[in-house]
mmCIF file of C-alpha atoms and ligand atoms in Angstrom:
data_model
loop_
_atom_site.group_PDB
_atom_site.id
_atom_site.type_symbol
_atom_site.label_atom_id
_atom_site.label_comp_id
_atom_site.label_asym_id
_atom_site.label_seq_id
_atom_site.Cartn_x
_atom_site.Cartn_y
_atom_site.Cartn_z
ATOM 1 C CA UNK A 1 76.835 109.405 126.992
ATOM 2 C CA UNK A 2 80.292 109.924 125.613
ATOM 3 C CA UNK A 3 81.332 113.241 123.694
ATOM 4 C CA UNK A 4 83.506 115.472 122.430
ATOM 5 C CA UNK A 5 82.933 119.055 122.200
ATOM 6 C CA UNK A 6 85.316 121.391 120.035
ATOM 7 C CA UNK A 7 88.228 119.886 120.408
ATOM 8 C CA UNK A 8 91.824 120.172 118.998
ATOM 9 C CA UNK A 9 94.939 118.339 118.998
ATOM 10 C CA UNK A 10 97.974 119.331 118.560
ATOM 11 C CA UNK A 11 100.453 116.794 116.397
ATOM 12 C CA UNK A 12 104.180 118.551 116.019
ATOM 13 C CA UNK A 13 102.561 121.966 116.572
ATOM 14 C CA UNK A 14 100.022 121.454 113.923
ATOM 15 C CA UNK A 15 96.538 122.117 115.140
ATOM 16 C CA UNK A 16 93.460 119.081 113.861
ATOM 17 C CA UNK A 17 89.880 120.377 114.908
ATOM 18 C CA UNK A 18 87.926 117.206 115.399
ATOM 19 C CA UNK A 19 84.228 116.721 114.778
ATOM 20 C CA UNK A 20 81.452 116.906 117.447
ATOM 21 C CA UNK A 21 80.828 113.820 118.737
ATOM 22 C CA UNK A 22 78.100 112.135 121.064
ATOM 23 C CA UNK A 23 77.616 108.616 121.524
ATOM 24 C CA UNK A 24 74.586 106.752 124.175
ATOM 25 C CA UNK A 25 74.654 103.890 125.080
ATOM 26 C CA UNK A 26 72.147 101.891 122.631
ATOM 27 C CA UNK A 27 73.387 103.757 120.142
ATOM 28 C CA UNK A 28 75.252 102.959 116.511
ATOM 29 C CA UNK A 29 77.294 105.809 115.222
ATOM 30 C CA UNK A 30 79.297 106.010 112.022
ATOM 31 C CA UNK A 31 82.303 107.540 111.075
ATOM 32 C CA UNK A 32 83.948 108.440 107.780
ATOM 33 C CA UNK A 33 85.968 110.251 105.956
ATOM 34 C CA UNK A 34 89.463 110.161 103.867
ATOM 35 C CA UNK A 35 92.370 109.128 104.915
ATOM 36 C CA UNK A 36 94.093 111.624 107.523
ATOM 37 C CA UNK A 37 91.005 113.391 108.679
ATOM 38 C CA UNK A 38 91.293 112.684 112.307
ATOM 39 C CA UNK A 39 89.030 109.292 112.984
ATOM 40 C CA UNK A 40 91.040 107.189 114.643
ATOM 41 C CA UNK A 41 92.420 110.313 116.450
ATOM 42 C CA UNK A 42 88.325 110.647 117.820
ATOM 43 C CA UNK A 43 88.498 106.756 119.380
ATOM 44 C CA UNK A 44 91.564 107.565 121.048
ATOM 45 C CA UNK A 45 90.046 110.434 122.626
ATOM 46 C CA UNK A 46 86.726 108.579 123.813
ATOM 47 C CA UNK A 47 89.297 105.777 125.013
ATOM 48 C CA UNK A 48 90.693 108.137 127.201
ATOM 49 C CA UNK A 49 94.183 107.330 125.654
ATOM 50 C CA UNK A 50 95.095 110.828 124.941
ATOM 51 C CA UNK A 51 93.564 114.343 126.075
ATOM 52 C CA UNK A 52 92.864 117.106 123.282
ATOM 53 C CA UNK A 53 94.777 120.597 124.034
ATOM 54 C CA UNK A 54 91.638 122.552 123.757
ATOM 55 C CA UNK A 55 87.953 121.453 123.912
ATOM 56 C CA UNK A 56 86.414 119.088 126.376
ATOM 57 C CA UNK A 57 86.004 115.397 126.705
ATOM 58 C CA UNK A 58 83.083 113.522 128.398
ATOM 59 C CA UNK A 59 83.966 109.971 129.137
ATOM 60 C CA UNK A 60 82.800 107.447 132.350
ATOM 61 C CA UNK A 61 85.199 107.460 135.138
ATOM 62 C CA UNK A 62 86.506 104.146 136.266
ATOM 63 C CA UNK A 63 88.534 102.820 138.876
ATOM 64 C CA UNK A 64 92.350 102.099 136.766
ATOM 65 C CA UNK A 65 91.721 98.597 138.907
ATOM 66 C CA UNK A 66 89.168 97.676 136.837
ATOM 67 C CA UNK A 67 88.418 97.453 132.840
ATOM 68 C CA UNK A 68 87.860 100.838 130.852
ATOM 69 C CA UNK A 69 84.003 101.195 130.295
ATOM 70 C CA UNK A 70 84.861 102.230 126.724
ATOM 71 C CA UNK A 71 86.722 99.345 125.168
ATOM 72 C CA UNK A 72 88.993 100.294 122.019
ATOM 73 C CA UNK A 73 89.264 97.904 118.863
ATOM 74 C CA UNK A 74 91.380 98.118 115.815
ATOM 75 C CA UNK A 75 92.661 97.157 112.400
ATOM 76 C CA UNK A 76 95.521 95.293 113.785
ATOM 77 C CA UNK A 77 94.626 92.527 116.500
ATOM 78 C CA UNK A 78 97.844 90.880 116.282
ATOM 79 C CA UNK A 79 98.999 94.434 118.611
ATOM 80 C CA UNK A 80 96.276 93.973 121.100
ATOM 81 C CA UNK A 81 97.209 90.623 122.334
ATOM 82 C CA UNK A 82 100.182 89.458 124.022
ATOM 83 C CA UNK A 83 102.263 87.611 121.887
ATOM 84 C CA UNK A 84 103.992 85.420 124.329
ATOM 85 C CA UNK A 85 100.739 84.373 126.110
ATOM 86 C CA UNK A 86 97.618 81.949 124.762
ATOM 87 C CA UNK A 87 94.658 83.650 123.916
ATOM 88 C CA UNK A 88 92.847 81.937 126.616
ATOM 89 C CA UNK A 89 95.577 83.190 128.889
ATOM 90 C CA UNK A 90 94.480 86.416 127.268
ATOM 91 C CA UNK A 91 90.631 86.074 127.724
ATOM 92 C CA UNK A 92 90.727 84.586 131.237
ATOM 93 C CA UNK A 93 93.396 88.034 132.393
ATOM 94 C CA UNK A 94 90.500 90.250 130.825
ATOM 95 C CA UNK A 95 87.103 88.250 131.955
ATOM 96 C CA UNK A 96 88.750 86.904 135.353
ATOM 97 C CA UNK A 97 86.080 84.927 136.930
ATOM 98 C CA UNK A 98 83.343 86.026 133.974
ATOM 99 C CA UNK A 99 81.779 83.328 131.458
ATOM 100 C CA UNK A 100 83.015 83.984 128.000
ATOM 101 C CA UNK A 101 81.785 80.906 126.021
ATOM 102 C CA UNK A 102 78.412 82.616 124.727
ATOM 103 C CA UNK A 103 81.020 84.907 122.615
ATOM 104 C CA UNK A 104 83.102 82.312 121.343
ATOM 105 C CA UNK A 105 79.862 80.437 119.428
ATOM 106 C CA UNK A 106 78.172 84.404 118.287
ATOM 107 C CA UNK A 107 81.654 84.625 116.957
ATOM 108 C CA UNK A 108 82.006 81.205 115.811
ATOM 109 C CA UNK A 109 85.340 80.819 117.763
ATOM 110 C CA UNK A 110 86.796 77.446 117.837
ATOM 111 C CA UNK A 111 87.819 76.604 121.011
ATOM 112 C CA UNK A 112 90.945 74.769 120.376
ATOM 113 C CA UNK A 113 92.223 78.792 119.104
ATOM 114 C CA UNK A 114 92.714 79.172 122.172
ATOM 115 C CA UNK A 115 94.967 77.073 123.177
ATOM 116 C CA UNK A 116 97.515 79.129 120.436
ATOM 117 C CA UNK A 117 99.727 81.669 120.103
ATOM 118 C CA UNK A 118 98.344 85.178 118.589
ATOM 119 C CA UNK A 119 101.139 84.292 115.221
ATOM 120 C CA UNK A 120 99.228 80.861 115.008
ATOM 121 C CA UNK A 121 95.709 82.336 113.866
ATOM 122 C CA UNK A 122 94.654 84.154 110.621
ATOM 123 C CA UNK A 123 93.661 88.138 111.412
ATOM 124 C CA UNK A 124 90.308 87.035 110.969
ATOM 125 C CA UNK A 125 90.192 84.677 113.616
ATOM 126 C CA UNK A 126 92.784 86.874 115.712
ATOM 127 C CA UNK A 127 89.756 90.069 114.864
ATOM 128 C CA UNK A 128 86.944 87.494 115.987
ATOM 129 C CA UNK A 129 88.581 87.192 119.361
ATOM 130 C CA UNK A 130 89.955 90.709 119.824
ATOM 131 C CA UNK A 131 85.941 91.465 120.146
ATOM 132 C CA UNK A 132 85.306 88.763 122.169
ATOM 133 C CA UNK A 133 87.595 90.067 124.644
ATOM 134 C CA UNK A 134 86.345 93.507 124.581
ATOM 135 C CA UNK A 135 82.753 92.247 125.771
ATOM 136 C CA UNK A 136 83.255 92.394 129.069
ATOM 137 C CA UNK A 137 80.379 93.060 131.795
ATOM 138 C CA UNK A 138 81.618 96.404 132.406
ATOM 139 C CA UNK A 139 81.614 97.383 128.350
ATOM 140 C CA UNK A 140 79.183 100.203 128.248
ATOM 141 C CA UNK A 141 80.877 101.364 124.644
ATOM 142 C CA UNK A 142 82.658 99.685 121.917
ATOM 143 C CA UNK A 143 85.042 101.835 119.357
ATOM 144 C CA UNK A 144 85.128 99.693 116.362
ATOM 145 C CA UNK A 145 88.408 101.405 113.617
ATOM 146 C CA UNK A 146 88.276 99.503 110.715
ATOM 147 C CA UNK A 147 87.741 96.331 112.574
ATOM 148 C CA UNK A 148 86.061 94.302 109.495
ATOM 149 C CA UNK A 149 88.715 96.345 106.162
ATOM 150 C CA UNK A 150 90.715 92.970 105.665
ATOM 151 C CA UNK A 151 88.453 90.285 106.781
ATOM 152 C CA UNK A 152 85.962 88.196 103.479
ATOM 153 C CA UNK A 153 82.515 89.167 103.719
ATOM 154 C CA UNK A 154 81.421 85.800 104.898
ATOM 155 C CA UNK A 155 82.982 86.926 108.230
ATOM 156 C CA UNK A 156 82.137 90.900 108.079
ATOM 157 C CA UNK A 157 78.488 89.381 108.093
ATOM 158 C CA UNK A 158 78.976 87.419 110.862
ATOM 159 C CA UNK A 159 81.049 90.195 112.383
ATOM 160 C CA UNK A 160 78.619 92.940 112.043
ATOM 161 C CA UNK A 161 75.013 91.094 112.939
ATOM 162 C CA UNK A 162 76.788 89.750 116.234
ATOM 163 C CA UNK A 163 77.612 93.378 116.959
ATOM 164 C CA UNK A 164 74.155 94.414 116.462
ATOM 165 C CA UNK A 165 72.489 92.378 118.368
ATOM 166 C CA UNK A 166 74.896 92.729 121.281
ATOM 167 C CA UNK A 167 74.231 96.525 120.953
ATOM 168 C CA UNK A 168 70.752 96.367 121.732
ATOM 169 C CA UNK A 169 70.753 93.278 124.038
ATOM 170 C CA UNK A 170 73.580 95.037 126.596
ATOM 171 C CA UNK A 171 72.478 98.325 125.700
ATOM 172 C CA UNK A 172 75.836 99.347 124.104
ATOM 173 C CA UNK A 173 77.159 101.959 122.357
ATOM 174 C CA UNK A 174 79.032 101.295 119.443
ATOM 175 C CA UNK A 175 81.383 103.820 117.029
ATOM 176 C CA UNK A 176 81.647 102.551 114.088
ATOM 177 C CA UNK A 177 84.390 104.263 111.808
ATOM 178 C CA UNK A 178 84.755 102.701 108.260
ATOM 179 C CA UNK A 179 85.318 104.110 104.659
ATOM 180 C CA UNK A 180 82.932 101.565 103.794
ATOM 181 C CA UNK A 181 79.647 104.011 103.293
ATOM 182 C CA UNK A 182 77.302 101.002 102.332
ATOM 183 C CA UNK A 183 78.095 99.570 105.687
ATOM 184 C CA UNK A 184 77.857 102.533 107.641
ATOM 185 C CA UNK A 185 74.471 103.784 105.578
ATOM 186 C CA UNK A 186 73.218 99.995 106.410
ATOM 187 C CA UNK A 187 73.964 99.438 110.101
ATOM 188 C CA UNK A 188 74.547 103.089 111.761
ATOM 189 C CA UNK A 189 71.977 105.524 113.439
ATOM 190 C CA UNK A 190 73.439 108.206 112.365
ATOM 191 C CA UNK A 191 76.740 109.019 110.146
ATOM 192 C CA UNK A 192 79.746 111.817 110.928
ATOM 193 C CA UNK A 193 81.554 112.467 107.618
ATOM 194 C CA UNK A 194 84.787 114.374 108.759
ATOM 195 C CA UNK A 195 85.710 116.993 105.552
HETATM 196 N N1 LIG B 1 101.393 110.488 116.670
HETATM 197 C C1 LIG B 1 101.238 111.371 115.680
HETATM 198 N N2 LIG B 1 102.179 112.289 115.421
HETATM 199 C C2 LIG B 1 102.025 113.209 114.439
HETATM 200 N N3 LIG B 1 100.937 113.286 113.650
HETATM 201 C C3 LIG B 1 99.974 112.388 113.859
HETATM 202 C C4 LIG B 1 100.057 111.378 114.876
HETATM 203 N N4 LIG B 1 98.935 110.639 114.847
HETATM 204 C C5 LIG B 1 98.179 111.141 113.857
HETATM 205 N N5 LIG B 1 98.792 112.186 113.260
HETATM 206 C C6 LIG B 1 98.273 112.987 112.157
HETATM 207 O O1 LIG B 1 96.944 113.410 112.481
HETATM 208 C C7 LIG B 1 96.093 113.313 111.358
HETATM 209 C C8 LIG B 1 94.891 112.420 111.701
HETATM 210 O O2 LIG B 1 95.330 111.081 111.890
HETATM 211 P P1 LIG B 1 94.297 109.894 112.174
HETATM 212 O O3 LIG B 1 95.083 108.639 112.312
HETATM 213 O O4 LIG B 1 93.418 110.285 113.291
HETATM 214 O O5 LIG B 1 93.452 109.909 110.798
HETATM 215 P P2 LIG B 1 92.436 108.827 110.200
HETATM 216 O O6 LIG B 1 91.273 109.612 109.646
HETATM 217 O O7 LIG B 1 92.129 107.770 111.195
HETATM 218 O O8 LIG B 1 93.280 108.223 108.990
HETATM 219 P P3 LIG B 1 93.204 106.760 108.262
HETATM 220 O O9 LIG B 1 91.852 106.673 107.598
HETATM 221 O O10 LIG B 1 94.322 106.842 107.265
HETATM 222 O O11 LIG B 1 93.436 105.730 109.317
HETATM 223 C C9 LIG B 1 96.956 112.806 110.200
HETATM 224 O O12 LIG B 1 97.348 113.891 109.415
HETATM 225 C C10 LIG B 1 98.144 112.174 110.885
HETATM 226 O O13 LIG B 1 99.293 112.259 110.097
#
């Protein structure tokens, strides 16, 4: 289980309480609310990226050698990947010696992307991608900000029942924040609307 128990962080002095929060693995959580509340601010918590100033913060340990259990994605893939490497330069430095080809076909990834630069691909394909390369054996927990906001439905569809299934098949858990309510009142176990 991940969670977060009364915490607060402190941005230029100004105190943001954020939402209770517990996540198993398995397990589809949602997260709303408008613009400013604090969500993105919760998956960099569970990431481990930052630590709150008051409150506490359950997330798996890891060896720094290895990948982070709980395996961050965002609105903006072009930031996650290096820009001066190939993104199979990129997928082999996260998978090392794993087999990533079964995510390339759920995500219908063609596999002459990868012989391309990040600035070569649309953000859609660039998003597609971004996830494969956060399903790594060691993934126990996927944070998912706004991952699908600019993509067509076509691939939000494709997007979303790939996640699902993964979910259950490596027992995952998966935080799902969106402002999208029909998606979250679709796909999620259970919904946190921050006020
Ligand atoms: N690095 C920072 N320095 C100062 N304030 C920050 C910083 N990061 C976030 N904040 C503030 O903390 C609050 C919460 O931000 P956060 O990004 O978590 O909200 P959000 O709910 O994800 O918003 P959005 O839906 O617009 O992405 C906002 O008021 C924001 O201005």
């Amino acid at each position: 289980m991940i969670q977060l128990l009364n915490t607060c962080i402190h941005y230029k002095n100004k105190p943001l309480s954020l939402p209770n929060i517990n996540l198993e693995q398995g397990e589809i959580l949602g997260l709303s609310g408008i613009s400013g509340s604090g969500k993105s601010t919760v998956a960099m918590l569970l990431a481990g990226f930052m630590t709150p100033n008051s409150g506490s913060v359950t997330i798996p340990e890891y060896n720094k050698n290895t990948p982070n259990p709980v395996q961050w994605i965002g609105q903006h893939p072009e930031r996650s990947f290096n820009p001066k490497w190939t993104l199979l330069r990129s997928l082999k430095e996260s998978f090392r010696d794993n087999p990533f080809d079964e995510y390339l076909e759920r995500f219908s990834i063609d596999k002459e992307w990868l012989s391309r630069y990040p600035a070569e691909l649309s953000g859609g394909q660039l998003q597609r991608l971004a996830l494969c390369r956060a399903l790594l054996p060691t993934t126990q927990y996927l944070l998912c900000d706004e991952i699908t906001a600019q993509l067509d439905p076509i691939t939000q569809k494709t997007i979303w029942e790939q996640l699902l299934q993964l979910c259950q098949e490596k027992n995952m858990g998966l935080l799902i924040i969106s402002h999208e309510k029909a998606l979250l009142n679709s796909i999620c176990h259970k919904i946190i609307t921050i006020n």
